[in-house]
PDB file of C-alpha atoms and ligand atoms in Angstrom:
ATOM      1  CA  UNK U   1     114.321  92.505 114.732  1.00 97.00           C
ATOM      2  CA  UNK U   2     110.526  93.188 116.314  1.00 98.00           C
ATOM      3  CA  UNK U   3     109.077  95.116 113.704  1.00 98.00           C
ATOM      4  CA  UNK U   4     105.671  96.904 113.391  1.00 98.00           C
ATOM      5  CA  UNK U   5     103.258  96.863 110.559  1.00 99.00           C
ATOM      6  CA  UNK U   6      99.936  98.892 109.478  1.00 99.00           C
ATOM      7  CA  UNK U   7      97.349  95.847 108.475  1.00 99.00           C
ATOM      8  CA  UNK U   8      93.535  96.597 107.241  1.00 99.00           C
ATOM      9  CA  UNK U   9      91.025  94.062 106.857  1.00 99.00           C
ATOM     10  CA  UNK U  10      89.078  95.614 104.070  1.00 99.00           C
ATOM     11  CA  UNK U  11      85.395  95.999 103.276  1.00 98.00           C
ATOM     12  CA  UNK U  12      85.109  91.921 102.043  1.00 98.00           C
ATOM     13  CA  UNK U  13      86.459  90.929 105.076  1.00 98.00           C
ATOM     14  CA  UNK U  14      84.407  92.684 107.607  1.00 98.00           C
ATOM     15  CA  UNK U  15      80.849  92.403 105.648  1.00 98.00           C
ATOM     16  CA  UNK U  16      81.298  88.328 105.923  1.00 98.00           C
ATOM     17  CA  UNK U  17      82.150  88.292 109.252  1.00 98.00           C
ATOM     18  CA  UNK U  18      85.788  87.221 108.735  1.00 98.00           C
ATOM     19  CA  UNK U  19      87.584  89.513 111.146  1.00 98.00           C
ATOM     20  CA  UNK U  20      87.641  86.645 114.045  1.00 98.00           C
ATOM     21  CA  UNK U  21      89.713  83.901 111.319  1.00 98.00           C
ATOM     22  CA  UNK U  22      91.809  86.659 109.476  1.00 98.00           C
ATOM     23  CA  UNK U  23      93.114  87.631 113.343  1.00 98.00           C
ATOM     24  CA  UNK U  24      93.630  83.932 114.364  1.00 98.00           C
ATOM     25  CA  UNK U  25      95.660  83.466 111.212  1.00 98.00           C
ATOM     26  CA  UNK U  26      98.055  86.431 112.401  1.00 98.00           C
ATOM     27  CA  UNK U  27      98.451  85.340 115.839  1.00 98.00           C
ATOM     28  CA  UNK U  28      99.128  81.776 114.833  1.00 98.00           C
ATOM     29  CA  UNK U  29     101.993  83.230 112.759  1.00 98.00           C
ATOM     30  CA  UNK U  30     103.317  84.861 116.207  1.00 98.00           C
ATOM     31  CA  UNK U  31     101.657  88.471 114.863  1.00 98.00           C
ATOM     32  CA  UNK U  32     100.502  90.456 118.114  1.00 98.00           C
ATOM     33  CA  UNK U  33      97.625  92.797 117.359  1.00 99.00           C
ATOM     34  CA  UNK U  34      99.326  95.683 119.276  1.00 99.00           C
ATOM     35  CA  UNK U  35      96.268  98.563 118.345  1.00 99.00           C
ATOM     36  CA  UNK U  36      92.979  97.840 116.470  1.00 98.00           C
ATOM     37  CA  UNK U  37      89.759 100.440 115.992  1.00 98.00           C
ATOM     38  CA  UNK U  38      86.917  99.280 113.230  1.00 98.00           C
ATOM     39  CA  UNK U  39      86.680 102.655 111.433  1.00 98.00           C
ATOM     40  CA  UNK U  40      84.587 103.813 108.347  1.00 98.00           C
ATOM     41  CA  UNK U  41      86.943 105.244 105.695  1.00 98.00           C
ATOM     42  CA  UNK U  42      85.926 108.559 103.916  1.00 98.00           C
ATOM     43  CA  UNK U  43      86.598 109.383 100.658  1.00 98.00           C
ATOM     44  CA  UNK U  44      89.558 111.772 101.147  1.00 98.00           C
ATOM     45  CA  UNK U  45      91.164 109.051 103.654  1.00 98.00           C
ATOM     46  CA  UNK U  46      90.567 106.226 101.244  1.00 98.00           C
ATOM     47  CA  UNK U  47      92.123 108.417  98.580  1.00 98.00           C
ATOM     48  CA  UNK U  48      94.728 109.866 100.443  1.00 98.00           C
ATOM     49  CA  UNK U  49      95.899 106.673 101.487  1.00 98.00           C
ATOM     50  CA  UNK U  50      96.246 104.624  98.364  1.00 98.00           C
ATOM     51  CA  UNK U  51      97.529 107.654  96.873  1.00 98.00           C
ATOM     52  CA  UNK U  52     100.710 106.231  95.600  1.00 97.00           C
ATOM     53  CA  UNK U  53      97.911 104.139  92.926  1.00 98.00           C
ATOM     54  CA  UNK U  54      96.563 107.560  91.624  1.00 98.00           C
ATOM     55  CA  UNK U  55      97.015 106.920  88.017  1.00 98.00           C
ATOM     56  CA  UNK U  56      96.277 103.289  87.809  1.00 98.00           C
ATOM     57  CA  UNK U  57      93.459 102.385  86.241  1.00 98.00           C
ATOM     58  CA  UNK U  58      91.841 100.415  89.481  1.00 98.00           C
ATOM     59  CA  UNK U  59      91.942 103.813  91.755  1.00 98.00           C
ATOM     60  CA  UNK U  60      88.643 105.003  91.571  1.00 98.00           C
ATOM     61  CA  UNK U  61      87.070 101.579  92.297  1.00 98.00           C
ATOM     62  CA  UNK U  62      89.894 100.766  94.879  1.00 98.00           C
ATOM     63  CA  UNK U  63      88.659 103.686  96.607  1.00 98.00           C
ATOM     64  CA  UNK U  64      84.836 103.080  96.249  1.00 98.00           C
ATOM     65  CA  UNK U  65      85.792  99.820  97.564  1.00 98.00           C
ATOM     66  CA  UNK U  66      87.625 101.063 100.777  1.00 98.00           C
ATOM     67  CA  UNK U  67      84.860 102.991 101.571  1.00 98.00           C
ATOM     68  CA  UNK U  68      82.069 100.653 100.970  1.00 98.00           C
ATOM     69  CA  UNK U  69      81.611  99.445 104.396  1.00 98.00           C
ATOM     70  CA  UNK U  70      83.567  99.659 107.634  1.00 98.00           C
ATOM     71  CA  UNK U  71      87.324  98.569 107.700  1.00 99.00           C
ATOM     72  CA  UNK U  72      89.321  97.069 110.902  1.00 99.00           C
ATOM     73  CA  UNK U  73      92.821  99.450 110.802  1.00 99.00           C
ATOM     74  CA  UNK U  74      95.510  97.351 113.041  1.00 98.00           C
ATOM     75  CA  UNK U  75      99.108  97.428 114.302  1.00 99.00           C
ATOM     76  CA  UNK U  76     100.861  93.854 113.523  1.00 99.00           C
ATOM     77  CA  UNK U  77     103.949  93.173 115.681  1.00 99.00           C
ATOM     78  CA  UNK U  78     106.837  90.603 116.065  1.00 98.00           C
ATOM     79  CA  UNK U  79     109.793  89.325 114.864  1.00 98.00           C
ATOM     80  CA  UNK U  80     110.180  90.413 111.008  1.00 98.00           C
ATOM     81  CA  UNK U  81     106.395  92.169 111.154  1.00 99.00           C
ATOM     82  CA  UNK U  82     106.474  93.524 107.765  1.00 99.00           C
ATOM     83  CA  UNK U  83     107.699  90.408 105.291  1.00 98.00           C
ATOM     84  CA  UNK U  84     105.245  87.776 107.823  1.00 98.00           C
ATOM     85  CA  UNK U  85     102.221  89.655 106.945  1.00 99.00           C
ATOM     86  CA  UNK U  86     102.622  89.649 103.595  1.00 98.00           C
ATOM     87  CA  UNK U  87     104.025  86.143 103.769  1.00 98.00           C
ATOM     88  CA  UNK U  88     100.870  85.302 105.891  1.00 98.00           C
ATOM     89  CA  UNK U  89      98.492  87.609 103.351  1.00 98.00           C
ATOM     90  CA  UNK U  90      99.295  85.706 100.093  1.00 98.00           C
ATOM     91  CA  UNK U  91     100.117  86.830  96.618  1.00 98.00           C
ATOM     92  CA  UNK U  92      97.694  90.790  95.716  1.00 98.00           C
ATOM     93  CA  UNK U  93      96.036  88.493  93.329  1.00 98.00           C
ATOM     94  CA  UNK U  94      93.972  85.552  94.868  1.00 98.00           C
ATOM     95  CA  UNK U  95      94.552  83.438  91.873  1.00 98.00           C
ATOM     96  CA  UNK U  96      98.263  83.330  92.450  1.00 98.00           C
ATOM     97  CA  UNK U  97      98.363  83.202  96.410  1.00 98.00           C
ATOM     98  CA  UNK U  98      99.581  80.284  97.774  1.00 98.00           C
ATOM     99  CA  UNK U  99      97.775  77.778  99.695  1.00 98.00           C
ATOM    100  CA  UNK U 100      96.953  78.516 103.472  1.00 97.00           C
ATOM    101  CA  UNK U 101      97.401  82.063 102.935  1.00 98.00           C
ATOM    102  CA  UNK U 102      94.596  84.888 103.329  1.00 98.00           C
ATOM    103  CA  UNK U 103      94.082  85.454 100.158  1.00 98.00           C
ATOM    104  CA  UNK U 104      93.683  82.556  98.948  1.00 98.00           C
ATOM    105  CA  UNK U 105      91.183  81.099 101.923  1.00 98.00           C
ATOM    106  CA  UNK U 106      89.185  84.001 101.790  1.00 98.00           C
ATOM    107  CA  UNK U 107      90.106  87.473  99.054  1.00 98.00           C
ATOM    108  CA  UNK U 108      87.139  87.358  96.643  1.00 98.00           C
ATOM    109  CA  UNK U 109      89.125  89.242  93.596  1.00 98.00           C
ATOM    110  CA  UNK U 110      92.166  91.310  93.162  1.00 98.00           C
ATOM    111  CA  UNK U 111      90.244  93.884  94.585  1.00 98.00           C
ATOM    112  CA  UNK U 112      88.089  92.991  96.986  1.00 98.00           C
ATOM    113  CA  UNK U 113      91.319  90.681  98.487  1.00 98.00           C
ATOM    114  CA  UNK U 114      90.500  91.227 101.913  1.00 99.00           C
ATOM    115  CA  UNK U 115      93.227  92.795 103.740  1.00 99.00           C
ATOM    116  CA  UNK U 116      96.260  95.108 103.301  1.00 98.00           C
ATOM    117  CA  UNK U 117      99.869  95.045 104.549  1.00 98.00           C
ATOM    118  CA  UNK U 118     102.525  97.389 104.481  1.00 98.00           C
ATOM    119  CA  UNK U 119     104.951  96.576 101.954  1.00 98.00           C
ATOM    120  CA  UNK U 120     108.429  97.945 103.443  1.00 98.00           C
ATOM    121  CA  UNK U 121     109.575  98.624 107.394  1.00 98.00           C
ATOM    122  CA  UNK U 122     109.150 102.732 105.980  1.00 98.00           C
ATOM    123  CA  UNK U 123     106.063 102.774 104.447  1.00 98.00           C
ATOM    124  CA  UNK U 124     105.192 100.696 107.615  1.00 98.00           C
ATOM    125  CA  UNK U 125     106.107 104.029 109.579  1.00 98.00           C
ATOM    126  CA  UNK U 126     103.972 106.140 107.457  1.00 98.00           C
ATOM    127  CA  UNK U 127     100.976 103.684 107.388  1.00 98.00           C
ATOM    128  CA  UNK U 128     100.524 103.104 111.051  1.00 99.00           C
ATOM    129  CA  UNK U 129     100.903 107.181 111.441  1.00 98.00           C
ATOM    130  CA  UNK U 130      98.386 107.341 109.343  1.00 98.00           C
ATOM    131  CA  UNK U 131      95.630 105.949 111.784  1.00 98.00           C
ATOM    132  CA  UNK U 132      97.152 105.871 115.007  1.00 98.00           C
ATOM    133  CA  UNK U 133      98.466 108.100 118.191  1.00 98.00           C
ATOM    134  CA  UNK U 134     101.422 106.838 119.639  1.00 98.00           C
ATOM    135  CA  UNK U 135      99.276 106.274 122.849  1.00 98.00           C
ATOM    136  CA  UNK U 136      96.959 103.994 120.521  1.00 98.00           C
ATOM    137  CA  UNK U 137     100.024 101.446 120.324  1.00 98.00           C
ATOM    138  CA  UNK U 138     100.034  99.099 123.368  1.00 98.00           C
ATOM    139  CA  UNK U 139     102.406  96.074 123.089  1.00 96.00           C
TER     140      UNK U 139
HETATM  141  P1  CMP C 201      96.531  96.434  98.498  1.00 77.61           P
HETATM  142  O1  CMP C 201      97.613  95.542  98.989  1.00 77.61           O
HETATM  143  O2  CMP C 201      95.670  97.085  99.500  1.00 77.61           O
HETATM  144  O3  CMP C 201      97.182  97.566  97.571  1.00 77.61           O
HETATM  145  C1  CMP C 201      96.501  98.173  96.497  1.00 77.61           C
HETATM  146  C2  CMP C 201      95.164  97.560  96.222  1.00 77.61           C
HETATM  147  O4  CMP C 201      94.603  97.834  94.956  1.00 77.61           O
HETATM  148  C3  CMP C 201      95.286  96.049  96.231  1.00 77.61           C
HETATM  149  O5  CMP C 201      95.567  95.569  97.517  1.00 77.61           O
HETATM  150  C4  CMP C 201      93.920  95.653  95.653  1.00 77.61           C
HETATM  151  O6  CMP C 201      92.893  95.726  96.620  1.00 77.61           O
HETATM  152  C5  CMP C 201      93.674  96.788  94.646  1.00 77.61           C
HETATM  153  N1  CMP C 201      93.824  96.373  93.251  1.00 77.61           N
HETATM  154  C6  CMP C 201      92.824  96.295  92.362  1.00 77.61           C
HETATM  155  N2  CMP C 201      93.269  95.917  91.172  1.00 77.61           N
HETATM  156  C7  CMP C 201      94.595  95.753  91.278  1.00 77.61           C
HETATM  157  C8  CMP C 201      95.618  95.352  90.364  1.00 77.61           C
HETATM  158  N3  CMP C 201      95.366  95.065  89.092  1.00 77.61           N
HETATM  159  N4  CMP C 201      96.877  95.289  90.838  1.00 77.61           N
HETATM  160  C9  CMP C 201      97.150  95.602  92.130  1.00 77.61           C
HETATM  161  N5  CMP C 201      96.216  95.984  93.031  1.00 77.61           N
HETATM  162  C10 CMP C 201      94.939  96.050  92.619  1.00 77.61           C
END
């Protein structure tokens, strides 16, 4: 079924000037960039959103991270959105992401891994809420 995603290149990504390559690599996997804004995170945003990693250890630096420098927030969609993108993103760690993937041409740690991906059709729902108005979304 067409499916939509939420999909951030992070703070990594955007300060090399990646955001060009990361997109080619989604619409060569038949991903549509359906919305797209370059937006600074705050602190509360940043936090709010990785909420769900509140008491891991990596959540204040996750968050410092996020907020670093700006982020590109997008709306992935096609055929099976959610499991291509992270199919297409590559293992969390770049170590154990397998060749041709995001990660692994271009994350610089398990933090600094250069994008996120929603990791189920619901939290997909909630994500892309998150940042966008309905009227945002043009497939
Ligand atoms: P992301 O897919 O955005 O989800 C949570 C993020 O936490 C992850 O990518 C990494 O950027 C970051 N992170 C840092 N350390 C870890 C870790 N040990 N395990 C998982 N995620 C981590």
């Amino acid at each position: 079924a067409t499916e939509r995603t939420l999909s951030i290149l992070k703070p990594d990504a955007t300060r090399r000037n990646l955001t060009g390559k990361i997109n080619a690599v989604f619409e060569e996997a038949g991903l549509r960039i359906v919305a797209q804004k370059r937006i600074k995170l705050s602190d509360e945003q940043a936090g709010a959103f990785y909420a769900v990693h509140k008491e891991r250890p990596f959540y204040g630096s996750l968050v410092a991270s996020m907020t670093s420098e700006p982020v590109v927030v997008q709306v992935l969609e096609g055929e099976g959105a959610v499991a291509k993108n992270r199919e297409v993103m590559g293992a969390t760690n770049p170590a154990q992401a397998a060749d041709g993937t995001i990660r692994k041409l271009f994350a610089e740690s398990i933090e600094a891994n250069s994008v996120h991906g929603s990791d189920s059709l619901e939290n997909a729902a909630i994500e892309i809420a998150f940042f966008f108005a309905q009227t945002e979304i043009l497939p």
